[in-house]
Amino acid sequence: MISVLGISPTASATRGPVRPGCEVGSCRPLQNSLQKAPHSLTRGVWAVGSLFAVSLCRGDRAAIAEGRCERRGRKGASACRALPDQVPPAAASRVVIKPDAEAVAFELCAEVARAAKEAVAARGAFALAIPGGSILKMLVTGSSQLEGVEWDKGVLAYVNHKCVPNDDAAATHQKATELFLSGWPGMRVITMGGSAEGGAEAARYEAELRALPESTLPRSSGLPVFDLCLIGVGDDGHFGSLYPGREEIADASGRWVLAVDMKSPPSITLSPAAMMSSKKVLVASAGVSEKYPMGKSEAMKKAIEGMEGPRAFPAQALRSTACYLLDEAAASSLSEGYLS
């Protein structure tokens, strides 16, 4: 069972100024922010990026029809076009920089609360997707911002998860249970089946998601629409379990959940299309350690403005859909246009 953790979503002494276009609770479509990008790019390069673009801010769901996805076949399923070799740098208006890891955690949790409350007000339910890793700890650190969330009206899915029993020490679900799920009373969690069979687990997880009513998990063009999808990025650019050089990052099948048989045990992951169809995608990175004395600054630089291409650095595929929430360490390698 779970008890609410709480304070006002507006209370935080550590919040810094927010850039236009990624105001608290808002994220303008890329096409409204091109002129604010920190790089001067040719029209041709922007055109390449537009093939992969989709608006996260739900004022314009028609963005899917503007080039990122083509509709295919039965049941309204959507399949993404070929993954472009390069994607233009993220607009500066999509990058929010906070002083430190605590401020990032507070803002991240405020976004969770805001998304949940807006969805409940609109349709009586909300859907949230979270990854493992450092974001789990952010959901603890910033938990005071979650006051008033009606957890019993929500459903939680995992962005990715190892194919292990739910109570295994390596299971994201077990970590979430230990860290904060007891403070989310009544939240429905979509869990794993507990086997080590990646294909079977992916099919089962997708079936569980598809069984949810649209009032709980809306659909658009055959894809799920989470109210908020939280994402972390690895050193190699992976997000979820979408790794460099692998076919999953370019998946065009219309599936919601993929099996990734790369390590032992295998894992499942939301497909890139399923993640990017969310109402809002928030990439968060914060904190320093002995391993990362400057945080994941190089990874975030590549994710936001590098030109390796999404096959080599998968997180670059998120640029036209995500907002980025960073602390000063994670943002320290970004070009000046993102820092001013």
CSV table of C-alpha atoms in Angstrom, one decimal:
chain,number,residue,atom,x,y,z
A,1,MET,CA,0.0,0.0,0.0
A,2,ILE,CA,1.1,3.5,-0.6
A,3,SER,CA,0.9,6.9,1.3
A,4,VAL,CA,1.0,10.3,-0.3
A,5,LEU,CA,4.3,12.3,-0.1
A,6,GLY,CA,3.6,15.9,-0.1
A,7,ILE,CA,4.0,19.7,-0.5
A,8,SER,CA,2.9,22.3,-2.9
A,9,PRO,CA,4.1,21.8,-6.4
A,10,THR,CA,5.0,25.4,-6.6
A,11,ALA,CA,7.4,25.4,-3.6
A,12,SER,CA,11.1,25.3,-4.4
A,13,ALA,CA,13.7,27.8,-3.5
A,14,THR,CA,16.2,26.3,-5.8
A,15,ARG,CA,14.5,26.7,-9.1
A,16,GLY,CA,16.2,28.8,-11.7
A,17,PRO,CA,14.8,30.8,-14.6
A,18,VAL,CA,13.0,28.8,-17.2
A,19,ARG,CA,13.6,29.3,-20.9
A,20,PRO,CA,10.7,30.4,-23.2
A,21,GLY,CA,9.3,27.3,-24.9
A,22,CYS,CA,10.0,24.9,-22.0
A,23,GLU,CA,8.1,26.9,-19.3
A,24,VAL,CA,7.1,24.8,-16.3
A,25,GLY,CA,4.3,22.6,-17.6
A,26,SER,CA,4.8,23.5,-21.2
A,27,CYS,CA,6.9,22.5,-24.2
A,28,ARG,CA,6.3,24.2,-27.5
A,29,PRO,CA,6.5,22.2,-30.7
A,30,LEU,CA,9.8,22.3,-32.5
A,31,GLN,CA,8.4,24.1,-35.5
A,32,ASN,CA,7.6,27.1,-33.2
A,33,SER,CA,11.2,27.3,-31.9
A,34,LEU,CA,13.4,26.8,-34.9
A,35,GLN,CA,14.6,30.4,-34.9
A,36,LYS,CA,15.8,29.9,-31.4
A,37,ALA,CA,18.2,27.0,-32.1
A,38,PRO,CA,21.8,27.8,-31.2
A,39,HIS,CA,23.1,26.6,-34.5
A,40,SER,CA,22.7,28.1,-37.9
A,41,LEU,CA,21.6,25.2,-40.1
A,42,THR,CA,20.6,25.0,-43.7
A,43,ARG,CA,17.0,24.4,-44.7
A,44,GLY,CA,18.0,21.0,-45.9
A,45,VAL,CA,19.3,19.8,-42.5
A,46,TRP,CA,16.1,21.0,-40.8
A,47,ALA,CA,14.1,19.1,-43.4
A,48,VAL,CA,16.0,15.9,-42.5
A,49,GLY,CA,15.0,16.5,-38.9
A,50,SER,CA,11.4,17.1,-39.7
A,51,LEU,CA,11.1,13.6,-41.0
A,52,PHE,CA,11.5,12.5,-37.4
A,53,ALA,CA,9.7,15.3,-35.8
A,54,VAL,CA,6.5,15.1,-33.6
A,55,SER,CA,5.1,17.7,-31.3
A,56,LEU,CA,5.1,16.7,-27.7
A,57,CYS,CA,2.8,19.5,-26.6
A,58,ARG,CA,-0.6,18.2,-27.2
A,59,GLY,CA,-1.8,21.3,-28.9
A,60,ASP,CA,-0.9,19.7,-32.2
A,61,ARG,CA,-1.4,16.0,-32.5
A,62,ALA,CA,-1.4,16.4,-36.3
A,63,ALA,CA,2.4,16.7,-36.1
A,64,ILE,CA,2.5,12.9,-36.6
A,65,ALA,CA,1.1,13.5,-40.1
A,66,GLU,CA,3.8,16.1,-40.8
A,67,GLY,CA,6.4,13.6,-41.7
A,68,ARG,CA,7.6,11.5,-38.7
A,69,CYS,CA,5.2,8.7,-39.2
A,70,GLU,CA,3.2,7.2,-42.0
A,71,ARG,CA,0.0,5.4,-41.2
A,72,ARG,CA,0.1,1.7,-42.2
A,73,GLY,CA,-2.5,-0.9,-42.6
A,74,ARG,CA,-4.7,-2.4,-39.9
A,75,LYS,CA,-6.1,-1.0,-36.8
A,76,GLY,CA,-4.6,2.4,-37.4
A,77,ALA,CA,-1.0,1.2,-36.6
A,78,SER,CA,1.7,3.7,-37.3
A,79,ALA,CA,5.2,2.9,-38.6
A,80,CYS,CA,8.0,5.4,-38.5
A,81,ARG,CA,9.8,6.2,-41.7
A,82,ALA,CA,13.5,5.4,-42.1
A,83,LEU,CA,15.6,6.8,-39.3
A,84,PRO,CA,17.5,9.8,-40.7
A,85,ASP,CA,21.3,9.7,-40.7
A,86,GLN,CA,21.3,13.0,-38.7
A,87,VAL,CA,18.9,15.0,-36.7
A,88,PRO,CA,19.3,18.8,-36.2
A,89,PRO,CA,20.3,20.0,-32.7
A,90,ALA,CA,17.6,20.5,-30.2
A,91,ALA,CA,16.1,23.9,-29.9
A,92,ALA,CA,17.6,25.9,-27.0
A,93,SER,CA,14.0,26.6,-25.8
A,94,ARG,CA,13.7,22.9,-25.0
A,95,VAL,CA,16.6,22.9,-22.5
A,96,VAL,CA,16.0,23.8,-18.9
A,97,ILE,CA,19.0,24.1,-16.6
A,98,LYS,CA,18.7,24.0,-12.8
A,99,PRO,CA,21.4,24.8,-10.2
A,100,ASP,CA,21.9,21.2,-8.9
A,101,ALA,CA,20.5,17.7,-8.7
A,102,GLU,CA,18.0,18.5,-6.0
A,103,ALA,CA,16.5,21.3,-8.0
A,104,VAL,CA,16.2,18.9,-11.0
A,105,ALA,CA,14.5,16.3,-8.9
A,106,PHE,CA,12.0,18.9,-7.5
A,107,GLU,CA,11.2,20.1,-11.1
A,108,LEU,CA,10.9,16.5,-12.4
A,109,CYS,CA,8.4,15.6,-9.6
A,110,ALA,CA,6.5,18.8,-10.2
A,111,GLU,CA,6.1,17.8,-13.8
A,112,VAL,CA,4.8,14.4,-12.7
A,113,ALA,CA,2.3,16.1,-10.4
A,114,ARG,CA,1.2,18.5,-13.1
A,115,ALA,CA,0.8,15.9,-15.8
A,116,ALA,CA,-1.2,13.7,-13.4
A,117,LYS,CA,-3.5,16.5,-12.2
A,118,GLU,CA,-4.2,17.8,-15.7
A,119,ALA,CA,-5.0,14.3,-17.0
A,120,VAL,CA,-7.3,13.5,-14.1
A,121,ALA,CA,-9.1,16.8,-14.6
A,122,ALA,CA,-9.5,16.1,-18.3
A,123,ARG,CA,-10.5,12.4,-18.3
A,124,GLY,CA,-10.4,11.1,-14.8
A,125,ALA,CA,-7.1,9.1,-15.1
A,126,PHE,CA,-3.4,9.5,-16.0
A,127,ALA,CA,-0.6,7.3,-17.4
A,128,LEU,CA,3.0,7.6,-16.5
A,129,ALA,CA,6.1,5.8,-17.9
A,130,ILE,CA,9.4,5.7,-16.0
A,131,PRO,CA,12.8,4.2,-16.6
A,132,GLY,CA,15.2,2.7,-14.1
A,133,GLY,CA,18.5,4.2,-13.1
A,134,SER,CA,19.0,7.7,-11.6
A,135,ILE,CA,15.4,8.9,-12.3
A,136,LEU,CA,14.1,6.5,-9.6
A,137,LYS,CA,16.2,8.3,-7.1
A,138,MET,CA,14.9,11.7,-8.4
A,139,LEU,CA,11.4,10.5,-7.7
A,140,VAL,CA,12.4,10.1,-4.1
A,141,THR,CA,14.4,13.3,-3.7
A,142,GLY,CA,11.7,15.5,-5.2
A,143,SER,CA,8.7,13.6,-3.7
A,144,SER,CA,7.6,16.6,-1.7
A,145,GLN,CA,6.3,18.0,-5.0
A,146,LEU,CA,3.9,15.2,-5.4
A,147,GLU,CA,1.3,16.3,-2.9
A,148,GLY,CA,-2.3,16.0,-4.1
A,149,VAL,CA,-1.7,13.4,-6.8
A,150,GLU,CA,-4.5,11.0,-7.0
A,151,TRP,CA,-2.4,7.9,-7.3
A,152,ASP,CA,-5.5,5.5,-7.4
A,153,LYS,CA,-6.4,7.1,-10.7
A,154,GLY,CA,-3.0,6.4,-12.4
A,155,VAL,CA,-1.3,3.6,-14.2
A,156,LEU,CA,2.5,3.2,-14.2
A,157,ALA,CA,4.5,1.5,-17.0
A,158,TYR,CA,8.2,0.9,-17.2
A,159,VAL,CA,10.1,2.4,-20.1
A,160,ASN,CA,12.4,-0.7,-19.9
A,161,HIS,CA,12.8,-3.6,-17.6
A,162,LYS,CA,15.1,-6.7,-17.4
A,163,CYS,CA,13.4,-10.0,-17.9
A,164,VAL,CA,13.7,-11.1,-14.3
A,165,PRO,CA,11.2,-11.8,-11.5
A,166,ASN,CA,9.6,-8.7,-10.2
A,167,ASP,CA,11.2,-9.1,-6.8
A,168,ASP,CA,14.7,-9.7,-8.1
A,169,ALA,CA,17.3,-7.2,-6.9
A,170,ALA,CA,18.0,-6.2,-10.5
A,171,ALA,CA,14.3,-5.6,-11.3
A,172,THR,CA,13.4,-1.9,-11.8
A,173,HIS,CA,10.0,-2.8,-10.2
A,174,GLN,CA,11.7,-4.0,-7.1
A,175,LYS,CA,13.8,-0.9,-6.9
A,176,ALA,CA,10.8,1.3,-7.4
A,177,THR,CA,8.9,-0.6,-4.7
A,178,GLU,CA,11.7,-0.1,-2.2
A,179,LEU,CA,12.2,3.5,-3.0
A,180,PHE,CA,8.7,5.1,-3.5
A,181,LEU,CA,5.8,3.0,-4.6
A,182,SER,CA,4.6,2.6,-1.0
A,183,GLY,CA,4.1,6.3,-1.2
A,184,TRP,CA,1.8,6.1,-4.3
A,185,PRO,CA,-1.3,4.5,-2.8
A,186,GLY,CA,-3.5,2.7,-5.3
A,187,MET,CA,-1.3,3.2,-8.3
A,188,ARG,CA,-1.8,0.4,-10.8
A,189,VAL,CA,1.6,-0.8,-12.0
A,190,ILE,CA,2.1,-2.9,-15.2
A,191,THR,CA,4.6,-5.5,-14.1
A,192,MET,CA,6.6,-8.2,-15.8
A,193,GLY,CA,5.6,-11.8,-16.1
A,194,GLY,CA,8.8,-12.9,-14.4
A,195,SER,CA,10.3,-15.1,-17.1
A,196,ALA,CA,13.7,-14.8,-18.9
A,197,GLU,CA,12.0,-15.0,-22.3
A,198,GLY,CA,12.4,-11.6,-23.9
A,199,GLY,CA,9.9,-12.1,-26.8
A,200,ALA,CA,7.2,-13.6,-24.6
A,201,GLU,CA,7.7,-10.9,-22.0
A,202,ALA,CA,7.5,-8.1,-24.6
A,203,ALA,CA,4.3,-9.5,-26.1
A,204,ARG,CA,2.7,-9.9,-22.6
A,205,TYR,CA,3.7,-6.4,-21.6
A,206,GLU,CA,2.3,-4.9,-24.8
A,207,ALA,CA,-0.9,-6.9,-24.3
A,208,GLU,CA,-1.3,-5.5,-20.8
A,209,LEU,CA,-0.9,-2.0,-22.1
A,210,ARG,CA,-3.3,-2.5,-25.0
A,211,ALA,CA,-5.9,-3.9,-22.6
A,212,LEU,CA,-6.1,-0.6,-20.7
A,213,PRO,CA,-9.1,1.6,-21.7
A,214,GLU,CA,-8.4,4.7,-23.7
A,215,SER,CA,-9.7,6.8,-20.8
A,216,THR,CA,-6.6,5.5,-18.9
A,217,LEU,CA,-4.1,5.2,-21.7
A,218,PRO,CA,-5.2,7.2,-24.8
A,219,ARG,CA,-4.1,6.3,-28.3
A,220,SER,CA,-3.1,8.3,-31.3
A,221,SER,CA,-2.5,6.8,-34.7
A,222,GLY,CA,-2.3,3.3,-33.1
A,223,LEU,CA,0.3,4.3,-30.5
A,224,PRO,CA,-0.1,4.8,-26.7
A,225,VAL,CA,-0.1,8.3,-25.4
A,226,PHE,CA,1.4,8.5,-21.9
A,227,ASP,CA,0.7,11.8,-20.2
A,228,LEU,CA,4.4,11.9,-19.3
A,229,CYS,CA,7.4,9.7,-20.3
A,230,LEU,CA,10.5,10.2,-18.2
A,231,ILE,CA,13.8,9.2,-19.9
A,232,GLY,CA,17.4,8.9,-18.8
A,233,VAL,CA,20.4,8.7,-21.2
A,234,GLY,CA,23.4,6.5,-20.9
A,235,ASP,CA,27.0,7.4,-21.8
A,236,ASP,CA,26.6,5.6,-25.1
A,237,GLY,CA,23.4,7.4,-25.9
A,238,HIS,CA,21.0,4.6,-25.1
A,239,PHE,CA,17.6,5.4,-23.7
A,240,GLY,CA,15.2,2.7,-22.5
A,241,SER,CA,16.9,-0.4,-23.9
A,242,LEU,CA,17.5,1.2,-27.3
A,243,TYR,CA,21.3,0.8,-27.9
A,244,PRO,CA,23.7,2.1,-30.5
A,245,GLY,CA,23.9,0.1,-33.7
A,246,ARG,CA,21.0,-2.1,-33.0
A,247,GLU,CA,17.8,-2.5,-35.0
A,248,GLU,CA,15.5,-1.5,-32.2
A,249,ILE,CA,16.2,2.2,-32.5
A,250,ALA,CA,14.9,2.2,-36.1
A,251,ASP,CA,11.9,-0.1,-35.3
A,252,ALA,CA,9.1,0.6,-37.8
A,253,SER,CA,6.8,-2.3,-36.9
A,254,GLY,CA,4.1,-0.3,-35.0
A,255,ARG,CA,4.7,-2.4,-31.9
A,256,TRP,CA,4.6,-0.7,-28.5
A,257,VAL,CA,7.1,-3.0,-26.7
A,258,LEU,CA,10.2,-4.6,-28.1
A,259,ALA,CA,12.4,-7.5,-26.8
A,260,VAL,CA,16.1,-6.7,-26.6
A,261,ASP,CA,18.3,-9.8,-26.5
A,262,MET,CA,21.6,-8.0,-26.1
A,263,LYS,CA,22.6,-9.0,-22.6
A,264,SER,CA,21.8,-11.9,-20.2
A,265,PRO,CA,19.1,-11.7,-19.1
A,266,PRO,CA,17.4,-9.9,-22.0
A,267,SER,CA,15.1,-6.9,-21.5
A,268,ILE,CA,12.0,-5.3,-22.9
A,269,THR,CA,11.6,-1.7,-23.8
A,270,LEU,CA,9.0,0.6,-25.1
A,271,SER,CA,9.5,1.2,-28.8
A,272,PRO,CA,10.9,4.6,-29.9
A,273,ALA,CA,7.5,5.3,-31.5
A,274,ALA,CA,5.7,4.5,-28.3
A,275,MET,CA,7.9,6.7,-26.2
A,276,MET,CA,7.8,9.6,-28.6
A,277,SER,CA,4.0,9.5,-29.0
A,278,SER,CA,3.7,10.6,-25.3
A,279,LYS,CA,2.0,13.8,-24.5
A,280,LYS,CA,5.3,15.0,-23.0
A,281,VAL,CA,8.8,13.4,-23.0
A,282,LEU,CA,11.2,14.7,-20.4
A,283,VAL,CA,14.9,13.7,-20.5
A,284,ALA,CA,16.5,14.3,-17.1
A,285,SER,CA,20.2,14.2,-16.1
A,286,ALA,CA,21.7,15.5,-12.9
A,287,GLY,CA,24.2,14.7,-10.2
A,288,VAL,CA,28.0,14.1,-10.0
A,289,SER,CA,30.0,11.1,-8.7
A,290,GLU,CA,33.5,9.8,-8.6
A,291,LYS,CA,32.8,8.2,-12.0
A,292,TYR,CA,31.1,11.3,-13.3
A,293,PRO,CA,32.8,14.3,-11.7
A,294,MET,CA,31.1,16.6,-14.2
A,295,GLY,CA,27.9,14.5,-14.4
A,296,LYS,CA,26.9,13.1,-17.8
A,297,SER,CA,27.9,16.4,-19.5
A,298,GLU,CA,29.5,14.8,-22.6
A,299,ALA,CA,26.5,12.4,-23.1
A,300,MET,CA,24.1,15.3,-22.8
A,301,LYS,CA,26.1,17.4,-25.3
A,302,LYS,CA,25.9,14.6,-27.8
A,303,ALA,CA,22.3,14.0,-27.1
A,304,ILE,CA,21.3,17.6,-27.5
A,305,GLU,CA,23.7,18.9,-30.2
A,306,GLY,CA,26.1,16.2,-31.4
A,307,MET,CA,26.0,15.1,-35.0
A,308,GLU,CA,26.8,11.4,-34.7
A,309,GLY,CA,23.3,10.4,-35.8
A,310,PRO,CA,20.7,8.4,-33.9
A,311,ARG,CA,22.0,5.0,-35.0
A,312,ALA,CA,25.3,5.8,-33.4
A,313,PHE,CA,23.9,7.8,-30.5
A,314,PRO,CA,20.2,6.8,-30.1
A,315,ALA,CA,19.2,9.7,-27.8
A,316,GLN,CA,19.6,12.1,-30.7
A,317,ALA,CA,16.3,10.6,-32.0
A,318,LEU,CA,14.5,12.4,-29.2
A,319,ARG,CA,15.5,15.9,-30.1
A,320,SER,CA,12.3,17.1,-31.8
A,321,THR,CA,10.0,15.6,-29.1
A,322,ALA,CA,11.8,15.9,-25.7
A,323,CYS,CA,12.4,18.7,-23.2
A,324,TYR,CA,15.6,18.4,-21.3
A,325,LEU,CA,16.0,19.0,-17.6
A,326,LEU,CA,19.6,19.3,-16.5
A,327,ASP,CA,21.6,20.5,-13.6
A,328,GLU,CA,24.6,22.8,-14.2
A,329,ALA,CA,27.1,19.8,-14.2
A,330,ALA,CA,25.1,17.9,-16.9
A,331,ALA,CA,24.8,21.1,-19.0
A,332,SER,CA,28.4,22.2,-18.6
A,333,SER,CA,29.6,21.0,-22.0
A,334,LEU,CA,26.8,22.5,-24.0
A,335,SER,CA,27.4,25.3,-26.5
A,336,GLU,CA,26.9,28.9,-25.3
A,337,GLY,CA,23.6,29.2,-27.1
A,338,TYR,CA,22.1,26.7,-24.6
A,339,LEU,CA,23.6,28.4,-21.6
A,340,SER,CA,22.6,32.0,-22.1
